[in-house]
CSV table of C-alpha atoms in Angstrom, one decimal:
chain,number,residue,atom,x,y,z
A,1,MET,CA,0.0,0.0,0.0
A,2,THR,CA,2.9,2.4,0.8
A,3,ARG,CA,4.4,1.9,-2.6
A,4,LEU,CA,1.1,2.6,-4.2
A,5,TRP,CA,0.7,5.9,-2.4
A,6,GLU,CA,4.3,6.7,-3.3
A,7,ARG,CA,3.6,6.0,-6.9
A,8,ALA,CA,0.4,8.1,-6.8
A,9,GLY,CA,2.3,11.0,-5.2
A,10,HIS,CA,4.9,10.8,-8.0
A,11,LEU,CA,2.2,10.9,-10.7
A,12,LEU,CA,0.6,13.9,-9.0
A,13,ALA,CA,3.9,15.7,-8.9
A,14,VAL,CA,4.4,15.0,-12.6
A,15,ALA,CA,0.9,16.3,-13.3
A,16,GLY,CA,1.6,19.4,-11.3
A,17,LEU,CA,4.8,20.1,-13.3
A,18,LEU,CA,3.0,19.6,-16.6
A,19,ALA,CA,0.2,21.9,-15.5
A,20,GLY,CA,2.8,24.5,-14.6
A,21,LEU,CA,4.4,24.2,-18.1
A,22,ALA,CA,1.0,24.6,-19.8
A,23,GLY,CA,-0.1,27.8,-18.0
A,24,CYS,CA,-2.9,29.7,-19.7
A,25,THR,CA,-2.3,33.3,-18.5
A,26,GLY,CA,-0.7,36.3,-20.2
A,27,SER,CA,2.6,36.2,-22.0
A,28,ASP,CA,4.2,39.5,-21.2
A,29,GLY,CA,5.1,38.8,-17.5
A,30,GLY,CA,2.2,40.7,-16.3
A,31,GLY,CA,-0.8,38.9,-17.7
A,32,GLY,CA,-1.3,41.2,-20.7
A,33,ILE,CA,-0.5,41.1,-24.4
A,34,ASP,CA,2.6,42.5,-26.0
A,35,PRO,CA,1.3,45.2,-28.4
A,36,ARG,CA,4.4,44.9,-30.6
A,37,LEU,CA,3.8,41.3,-31.6
A,38,PRO,CA,0.2,40.3,-31.5
A,39,GLY,CA,-0.4,36.8,-30.5
A,40,LYS,CA,-1.0,34.6,-27.5
A,41,ALA,CA,0.2,36.0,-24.2
A,42,ARG,CA,3.2,34.6,-22.3
A,43,ALA,CA,2.6,33.2,-18.8
A,44,PRO,CA,3.8,35.3,-15.9
A,45,GLY,CA,7.0,33.8,-14.5
A,46,ASP,CA,8.1,32.3,-17.9
A,47,VAL,CA,11.9,32.6,-17.8
A,48,ILE,CA,12.2,31.6,-21.5
A,49,ARG,CA,11.4,34.4,-23.9
A,50,VAL,CA,10.6,33.6,-27.5
A,51,SER,CA,10.3,36.0,-30.4
A,52,PRO,CA,8.0,36.0,-32.2
A,53,GLU,CA,5.3,35.6,-29.5
A,54,ASP,CA,3.3,32.4,-29.2
A,55,GLY,CA,0.5,32.4,-31.8
A,56,SER,CA,1.9,35.2,-33.9
A,57,ARG,CA,0.8,35.4,-37.5
A,58,GLY,CA,2.3,37.1,-40.5
A,59,VAL,CA,5.9,36.8,-39.3
A,60,PRO,CA,8.3,38.0,-42.1
A,61,ALA,CA,10.8,35.5,-43.7
A,62,GLU,CA,13.7,37.3,-42.0
A,63,GLY,CA,12.1,37.0,-38.5
A,64,PRO,CA,12.8,38.2,-35.9
A,65,LEU,CA,13.5,34.7,-34.5
A,66,GLU,CA,15.2,34.4,-31.1
A,67,VAL,CA,15.0,32.4,-27.9
A,68,ARG,CA,16.6,33.8,-24.7
A,69,VAL,CA,16.8,33.8,-21.0
A,70,ASP,CA,17.8,36.7,-18.7
A,71,SER,CA,19.8,34.4,-16.4
A,72,GLY,CA,20.7,30.8,-16.1
A,73,ARG,CA,21.3,29.1,-19.4
A,74,LEU,CA,19.4,27.5,-22.3
A,75,GLU,CA,19.9,23.7,-22.3
A,76,ARG,CA,18.3,22.9,-25.6
A,77,VAL,CA,16.3,24.7,-28.3
A,78,SER,CA,14.4,23.2,-31.3
A,79,VAL,CA,12.7,25.3,-33.9
A,80,THR,CA,10.9,23.2,-36.5
A,81,GLN,CA,8.9,23.9,-39.6
A,82,VAL,CA,5.8,21.7,-39.9
A,83,ALA,CA,4.5,21.2,-43.5
A,84,ASP,CA,2.7,18.4,-45.4
A,85,GLY,CA,3.2,15.9,-42.5
A,86,ARG,CA,6.9,16.4,-42.5
A,87,ARG,CA,9.2,18.3,-40.1
A,88,SER,CA,12.4,20.1,-40.9
A,89,ALA,CA,14.7,21.8,-38.3
A,90,VAL,CA,15.7,25.4,-38.6
A,91,PRO,CA,19.6,25.5,-38.2
A,92,GLY,CA,20.8,27.6,-35.2
A,93,ALA,CA,22.9,27.5,-32.1
A,94,ILE,CA,23.0,28.6,-28.5
A,95,GLY,CA,25.5,31.3,-27.8
A,96,ALA,CA,28.6,30.7,-25.7
A,97,ASP,CA,27.0,32.4,-22.7
A,98,GLY,CA,24.0,30.2,-22.9
A,99,LEU,CA,21.6,33.1,-22.8
A,100,ARG,CA,20.4,33.2,-26.5
A,101,TRP,CA,19.6,30.9,-29.4
A,102,ARG,CA,19.6,32.4,-32.8
A,103,PRO,CA,19.2,30.9,-36.3
A,104,ALA,CA,22.3,30.4,-38.4
A,105,ASP,CA,23.5,33.3,-40.5
A,106,GLY,CA,21.6,33.7,-43.8
A,107,THR,CA,18.6,31.6,-42.6
A,108,ARG,CA,15.2,32.7,-43.9
A,109,LEU,CA,11.9,31.3,-42.8
A,110,ALA,CA,9.7,29.6,-45.3
A,111,LEU,CA,6.6,31.7,-46.2
A,112,ALA,CA,3.1,30.4,-45.6
A,113,ALA,CA,4.5,28.0,-43.1
A,114,LYS,CA,3.9,27.0,-39.5
A,115,TYR,CA,6.7,26.7,-37.0
A,116,SER,CA,7.0,25.3,-33.5
A,117,VAL,CA,9.5,26.3,-30.8
A,118,ASP,CA,10.5,24.0,-28.0
A,119,ALA,CA,13.1,25.2,-25.5
A,120,VAL,CA,14.4,24.0,-22.1
A,121,ALA,CA,16.4,26.2,-19.7
A,122,LEU,CA,18.2,25.8,-16.4
A,123,ASP,CA,18.2,28.6,-13.8
A,124,ALA,CA,21.0,29.4,-11.4
A,125,HIS,CA,19.8,26.7,-9.0
A,126,GLY,CA,19.7,24.0,-11.7
A,127,ARG,CA,15.9,24.0,-12.0
A,128,ARG,CA,14.5,23.3,-15.5
A,129,SER,CA,11.8,25.2,-17.2
A,130,ALA,CA,10.4,24.5,-20.6
A,131,ARG,CA,8.4,26.4,-23.2
A,132,HIS,CA,6.5,25.4,-26.3
A,133,THR,CA,5.2,28.1,-28.8
A,134,THR,CA,4.0,28.2,-32.4
A,135,PHE,CA,3.8,30.9,-35.0
A,136,THR,CA,3.1,31.2,-38.7
A,137,THR,CA,4.9,33.2,-41.4
A,138,VAL,CA,3.5,35.7,-43.8
A,139,VAL,CA,1.5,34.4,-46.8
A,140,PRO,CA,2.5,36.5,-49.8
A,141,GLU,CA,-0.3,37.8,-52.0
A,142,SER,CA,1.5,36.9,-55.2
A,143,ARG,CA,3.0,33.6,-56.1
A,144,PHE,CA,4.7,32.3,-59.3
A,145,ILE,CA,4.9,28.8,-60.7
A,146,GLY,CA,6.9,27.1,-63.4
A,147,TYR,CA,5.1,24.8,-65.8
A,148,PHE,CA,7.7,22.3,-67.1
A,149,THR,CA,8.3,19.7,-69.8
A,150,PRO,CA,8.7,16.7,-70.0
A,151,GLU,CA,6.3,14.9,-67.7
A,152,ASN,CA,7.4,13.2,-64.6
A,153,ARG,CA,8.5,9.5,-65.1
A,154,SER,CA,8.2,9.7,-68.8
A,155,THR,CA,10.5,8.0,-71.3
A,156,VAL,CA,11.7,10.4,-74.0
A,157,GLY,CA,14.0,10.8,-77.0
A,158,ALA,CA,17.6,12.0,-76.7
A,159,GLY,CA,16.8,15.5,-77.9
A,160,MET,CA,14.6,16.3,-74.9
A,161,ILE,CA,15.1,19.8,-73.4
A,162,VAL,CA,13.9,20.5,-69.9
A,163,SER,CA,11.7,23.7,-70.4
A,164,PHE,CA,10.1,25.9,-67.8
A,165,GLY,CA,7.4,28.5,-68.6
A,166,PHE,CA,6.6,30.8,-65.7
A,167,ASN,CA,3.2,32.3,-65.1
A,168,ARG,CA,4.7,35.7,-64.2
A,169,PRO,CA,7.8,37.6,-65.5
A,170,VAL,CA,10.9,36.7,-63.5
A,171,GLU,CA,13.1,39.6,-62.5
A,172,ASN,CA,15.5,37.8,-60.2
A,173,ARG,CA,16.6,35.2,-62.8
A,174,ALA,CA,19.7,34.1,-61.0
A,175,ALA,CA,17.8,33.1,-57.8
A,176,VAL,CA,15.2,31.2,-59.8
A,177,GLU,CA,17.7,29.4,-61.9
A,178,ARG,CA,19.8,28.5,-58.8
A,179,ALA,CA,16.7,27.0,-57.3
A,180,ILE,CA,16.2,24.5,-60.2
A,181,ARG,CA,18.8,21.7,-60.3
A,182,VAL,CA,18.9,19.3,-63.3
A,183,THR,CA,21.3,16.4,-62.9
A,184,ALA,CA,22.0,13.3,-65.0
A,185,ASP,CA,23.1,9.7,-64.4
A,186,PRO,CA,25.6,9.1,-66.0
A,187,PRO,CA,26.8,12.6,-65.1
A,188,VAL,CA,26.9,15.4,-67.7
A,189,GLU,CA,27.0,19.1,-67.4
A,190,VAL,CA,23.5,20.6,-67.8
A,191,VAL,CA,23.1,24.4,-68.2
A,192,GLY,CA,20.2,26.7,-68.2
A,193,HIS,CA,19.4,29.4,-70.8
A,194,TRP,CA,16.8,32.1,-70.4
A,195,PHE,CA,14.5,33.2,-73.3
A,196,GLY,CA,13.2,36.5,-72.0
A,197,LYS,CA,11.7,36.7,-68.5
A,198,GLU,CA,9.2,33.8,-68.6
A,199,ARG,CA,11.1,30.9,-70.0
A,200,LEU,CA,14.1,28.9,-68.8
A,201,ASP,CA,15.4,25.8,-70.7
A,202,PHE,CA,18.0,23.3,-69.6
A,203,ARG,CA,20.2,21.0,-71.8
A,204,PRO,CA,23.6,19.3,-72.0
A,205,GLU,CA,26.1,20.2,-74.7
A,206,GLU,CA,25.2,17.2,-76.8
A,207,TYR,CA,22.1,15.0,-77.0
A,208,TRP,CA,21.5,12.9,-74.0
A,209,ALA,CA,23.0,9.4,-74.1
A,210,PRO,CA,20.5,6.6,-74.3
A,211,GLY,CA,19.5,5.2,-70.9
A,212,THR,CA,20.3,8.4,-69.1
A,213,LYS,CA,18.3,9.1,-65.9
A,214,VAL,CA,17.5,12.8,-65.5
A,215,THR,CA,16.4,14.3,-62.2
A,216,VAL,CA,14.9,17.8,-61.9
A,217,GLU,CA,14.8,19.2,-58.4
A,218,LEU,CA,12.7,22.3,-57.8
A,219,ALA,CA,13.3,24.4,-54.7
A,220,LEU,CA,11.3,27.4,-55.8
A,221,ARG,CA,9.1,27.7,-52.7
A,222,ASP,CA,9.7,31.1,-51.2
A,223,VAL,CA,12.2,32.2,-53.8
A,224,GLU,CA,11.5,35.8,-54.7
A,225,GLY,CA,11.2,35.8,-58.5
A,226,ALA,CA,10.1,39.4,-58.7
A,227,PRO,CA,9.4,42.1,-56.1
A,228,GLY,CA,6.8,40.6,-53.8
A,229,VAL,CA,6.3,37.5,-56.0
A,230,TYR,CA,7.4,34.2,-54.5
A,231,GLY,CA,7.6,30.6,-55.8
A,232,ILE,CA,5.4,27.9,-54.5
A,233,GLN,CA,6.9,24.6,-55.8
A,234,ARG,CA,9.1,22.2,-53.9
A,235,LYS,CA,9.3,18.8,-55.6
A,236,THR,CA,11.5,16.4,-57.4
A,237,VAL,CA,10.6,14.9,-60.8
A,238,GLY,CA,12.5,12.8,-63.4
A,239,PHE,CA,12.5,11.2,-66.8
A,240,THR,CA,14.5,8.5,-68.7
A,241,VAL,CA,16.1,8.8,-72.1
A,242,GLY,CA,14.9,5.7,-74.0
A,243,ARG,CA,17.1,5.9,-77.1
A,244,SER,CA,18.5,8.2,-79.7
A,245,GLN,CA,16.4,8.8,-82.8
A,246,VAL,CA,17.4,11.6,-85.2
A,247,SER,CA,15.7,12.0,-88.5
A,248,LEU,CA,17.3,14.0,-91.3
A,249,VAL,CA,14.8,15.7,-93.7
A,250,ASP,CA,16.4,16.8,-97.0
A,251,ALA,CA,13.9,19.3,-98.4
A,252,ALA,CA,15.6,19.4,-101.8
A,253,ALA,CA,15.9,15.6,-102.2
A,254,HIS,CA,12.3,15.1,-100.7
A,255,THR,CA,13.6,12.4,-98.4
A,256,MET,CA,13.9,11.7,-94.6
A,257,GLU,CA,16.6,9.4,-93.2
A,258,VAL,CA,15.5,7.8,-89.9
A,259,ARG,CA,18.5,6.8,-87.7
A,260,ARG,CA,18.1,4.9,-84.4
A,261,ASP,CA,21.3,5.0,-82.2
A,262,GLY,CA,23.2,6.0,-85.3
A,263,ARG,CA,21.9,3.1,-87.5
A,264,LEU,CA,19.8,3.9,-90.5
A,265,LEU,CA,16.4,2.4,-90.1
A,266,ALA,CA,14.7,3.7,-93.3
A,267,THR,CA,14.7,6.4,-95.9
A,268,LEU,CA,11.1,7.7,-96.4
A,269,PRO,CA,9.8,9.9,-99.2
A,270,ILE,CA,8.4,13.2,-97.9
A,271,THR,CA,6.9,16.5,-99.1
A,272,ALA,CA,8.1,19.7,-97.4
A,273,GLY,CA,7.0,23.3,-97.7
A,274,ALA,CA,6.1,24.7,-101.1
A,275,PRO,CA,8.2,27.6,-102.6
A,276,LYS,CA,6.1,30.3,-101.0
A,277,THR,CA,5.6,28.5,-97.7
A,278,THR,CA,8.9,26.8,-97.0
A,279,THR,CA,9.9,24.7,-94.1
A,280,TYR,CA,12.3,25.9,-91.4
A,281,ASN,CA,15.8,24.6,-91.5
A,282,GLY,CA,17.4,23.3,-88.3
A,283,LYS,CA,17.0,20.9,-85.5
A,284,MET,CA,13.5,20.5,-84.1
A,285,VAL,CA,12.2,18.3,-81.3
A,286,VAL,CA,8.9,16.4,-81.1
A,287,THR,CA,6.9,17.9,-78.3
A,288,GLU,CA,3.4,16.6,-78.8
A,289,VAL,CA,2.0,13.5,-80.6
A,290,TYR,CA,-1.6,13.0,-81.9
A,291,ASP,CA,-3.2,10.0,-83.6
A,292,VAL,CA,-5.4,12.6,-85.3
A,293,THR,CA,-5.7,16.4,-85.1
A,294,ARG,CA,-7.3,19.3,-86.8
A,295,MET,CA,-5.1,21.8,-88.8
A,296,ASN,CA,-6.7,25.1,-89.6
A,297,GLY,CA,-4.6,27.6,-91.6
A,298,ALA,CA,-6.4,30.5,-89.9
A,299,THR,CA,-4.6,29.7,-86.6
A,300,VAL,CA,-1.1,30.0,-88.1
A,301,GLY,CA,-1.6,33.0,-90.4
A,302,PHE,CA,-2.8,31.2,-93.6
A,303,GLY,CA,-6.4,32.5,-93.5
A,304,GLY,CA,-8.8,30.1,-95.0
A,305,GLU,CA,-6.3,28.3,-97.2
A,306,TYR,CA,-6.9,25.0,-95.5
A,307,ASP,CA,-8.9,23.4,-92.7
A,308,ILE,CA,-8.3,19.7,-92.4
A,309,LYS,CA,-10.2,18.3,-89.4
A,310,ASP,CA,-8.6,14.8,-89.4
A,311,VAL,CA,-4.9,15.0,-90.0
A,312,PRO,CA,-3.5,11.6,-89.0
A,313,HIS,CA,-0.2,10.7,-87.2
A,314,ALA,CA,0.7,14.3,-86.3
A,315,MET,CA,3.8,15.3,-84.3
A,316,ARG,CA,4.5,18.9,-83.3
A,317,LEU,CA,7.9,20.3,-84.0
A,318,THR,CA,7.5,24.0,-83.3
A,319,ASP,CA,5.2,26.3,-81.3
A,320,SER,CA,4.5,28.2,-84.5
A,321,GLY,CA,2.8,25.3,-86.1
A,322,THR,CA,5.4,23.1,-87.8
A,323,PHE,CA,4.4,19.4,-87.7
A,324,ILE,CA,5.5,16.2,-89.3
A,325,HIS,CA,2.3,14.3,-90.1
A,326,GLY,CA,0.5,11.9,-92.3
A,327,ASN,CA,-1.0,13.3,-95.6
A,328,TYR,CA,-3.8,11.4,-97.3
A,329,TRP,CA,-5.1,14.2,-99.6
A,330,ALA,CA,-2.0,14.7,-101.8
A,331,ASP,CA,-1.4,12.5,-104.8
A,332,PRO,CA,0.9,9.6,-103.7
A,333,ALA,CA,3.3,10.5,-106.5
A,334,THR,CA,4.0,13.8,-104.7
A,335,PHE,CA,6.0,12.2,-101.9
A,336,GLY,CA,9.6,12.0,-102.8
A,337,SER,CA,9.2,14.3,-105.8
A,338,ALA,CA,7.7,17.7,-104.9
A,339,ASN,CA,7.2,20.1,-102.0
A,340,VAL,CA,3.6,21.2,-101.7
A,341,SER,CA,2.9,21.8,-97.9
A,342,HIS,CA,2.4,25.0,-95.9
A,343,GLY,CA,5.6,24.4,-94.1
A,344,CYS,CA,5.0,21.0,-92.5
A,345,VAL,CA,6.8,17.8,-93.4
A,346,GLY,CA,4.3,15.4,-94.9
A,347,LEU,CA,4.4,11.6,-95.1
A,348,ARG,CA,2.2,9.4,-97.2
A,349,ASP,CA,-0.9,8.1,-95.3
A,350,VAL,CA,-4.5,7.1,-95.8
A,351,LYS,CA,-7.6,8.7,-94.3
A,352,GLY,CA,-8.0,7.6,-90.7
A,353,GLY,CA,-4.3,6.8,-90.6
A,354,GLY,CA,-2.7,3.5,-91.7
A,355,ALA,CA,-0.4,1.4,-89.7
A,356,ASP,CA,1.5,0.2,-92.7
A,357,THR,CA,2.0,3.6,-94.4
A,358,PRO,CA,5.2,5.6,-94.1
A,359,ALA,CA,3.4,8.0,-91.7
A,360,GLY,CA,2.1,5.2,-89.5
A,361,TRP,CA,5.5,3.4,-89.5
A,362,PHE,CA,7.3,6.6,-88.4
A,363,PHE,CA,4.6,7.5,-85.8
A,364,ASP,CA,4.8,4.1,-84.1
A,365,ARG,CA,8.6,4.5,-83.8
A,366,SER,CA,8.7,8.0,-82.4
A,367,LEU,CA,8.9,9.5,-78.9
A,368,ILE,CA,8.4,13.0,-77.5
A,369,GLY,CA,12.0,14.2,-77.4
A,370,ASP,CA,13.1,12.8,-80.8
A,371,VAL,CA,14.9,15.1,-83.1
A,372,VAL,CA,13.9,16.0,-86.7
A,373,GLU,CA,16.5,18.1,-88.5
A,374,VAL,CA,15.7,19.8,-91.8
A,375,VAL,CA,18.4,20.8,-94.3
A,376,ASN,CA,18.4,22.3,-97.8
A,377,SER,CA,15.2,24.3,-97.4
A,378,LYS,CA,15.0,27.8,-98.8
A,379,ASP,CA,14.1,29.2,-95.4
A,380,ARG,CA,15.9,30.5,-92.3
A,381,LYS,CA,17.0,28.4,-89.4
A,382,VAL,CA,14.3,27.8,-86.8
A,383,ALA,CA,14.5,30.1,-83.8
A,384,PRO,CA,15.9,28.4,-80.6
A,385,ASP,CA,12.8,29.4,-78.6
A,386,ASN,CA,10.4,28.2,-81.2
A,387,GLY,CA,9.5,24.8,-79.7
A,388,LEU,CA,12.5,23.1,-78.2
A,389,GLY,CA,14.9,24.6,-80.8
A,390,GLY,CA,17.7,25.2,-78.4
A,391,TRP,CA,19.9,22.6,-80.1
A,392,ASN,CA,20.4,25.2,-82.9
A,393,MET,CA,22.6,27.2,-80.6
A,394,ASP,CA,26.3,26.4,-80.1
A,395,TRP,CA,27.3,25.5,-76.6
A,396,GLY,CA,29.1,28.8,-75.9
A,397,SER,CA,26.1,30.8,-76.9
A,398,TRP,CA,23.8,28.6,-74.9
A,399,LYS,CA,25.9,29.0,-71.7
A,400,GLU,CA,25.9,32.8,-72.2
A,401,GLY,CA,22.1,32.7,-71.7
A,402,SER,CA,22.5,31.4,-68.1
A,403,ALA,CA,21.9,34.0,-65.3
A,404,LEU,CA,24.6,32.1,-63.2
A,405,ARG,CA,27.5,32.7,-65.6
């Protein structure tokens, strides 16, 4: 019975200690609220002072953030960000005198985030006191996001370029570029290039090697891309390079040589752009594929010259409307002998798309990220920002477009 009462007394003592640590009175030492930092009040007699005050909202990214005691010493301090079911510690240290904990130099708090502070201190008589507080940081009115290509976990061709389009103009391009990390296995140097303020592309010097695993790490959350405009993304995505397929279109010879990993698979007869509507020269990358699509000349500056609602086996090469696609409306004798298109590369096909036609054969063997290069056309070279045309820039020029150089 004596032991039972001793155990009960011990439990009551622990309960009394916990009750003392969870006091519900004011936070300024006198039962009131500190008018400088609105929030929950600090209990009278608290020896551990935390800034910002418990329950504070709208705390700036730069703080203030500090834990201190007037006497005695801090034994341990933990400041933790709580987000999406995960916890991450804020780096910091207690000073040599034991009176203050401050975050490491250069530390900024995440925006729109909740933090908890847990501290334990010893007074001059060796008695412990503890304190737990929480606060939230400011939620910015403006955010920016980067929409990127290719899709996560996709298998792509060797010409794939990682491309980000931002929903707002980016003024602080170096900070944004630094927050996006593109790495490859096996390793290869990958460099970013800005096209204006709303697009950032990444590529290596040469096409990716087949089998390469590419990882894209986004740490854009809370990065200030423009005054008062902050990023929101923090994620990791990736893709795999399946194989290398580069097809060479000779507009003068009306042929396309399809090479897989350097080996010639086939030479297909094509039709390219007519004399008044020539096809761009240069390296273009397949960015979209459609079993069937509509092509309306009015959408690309050709008025009502054509409107074909069921173009089969279509693969986009440029943003401006260049495709390589099946063509069932031209005379079969056209392919390999004449250029009659409005700038696209046409392959013989049948209405509805045939699996055993040149267009069907090529479509079934193509991936997003494959390269189609056009030569001997009486047109200029495609612009590097028209689709994924960055391969038309030499490596030195490409690197000059990085904000980190």
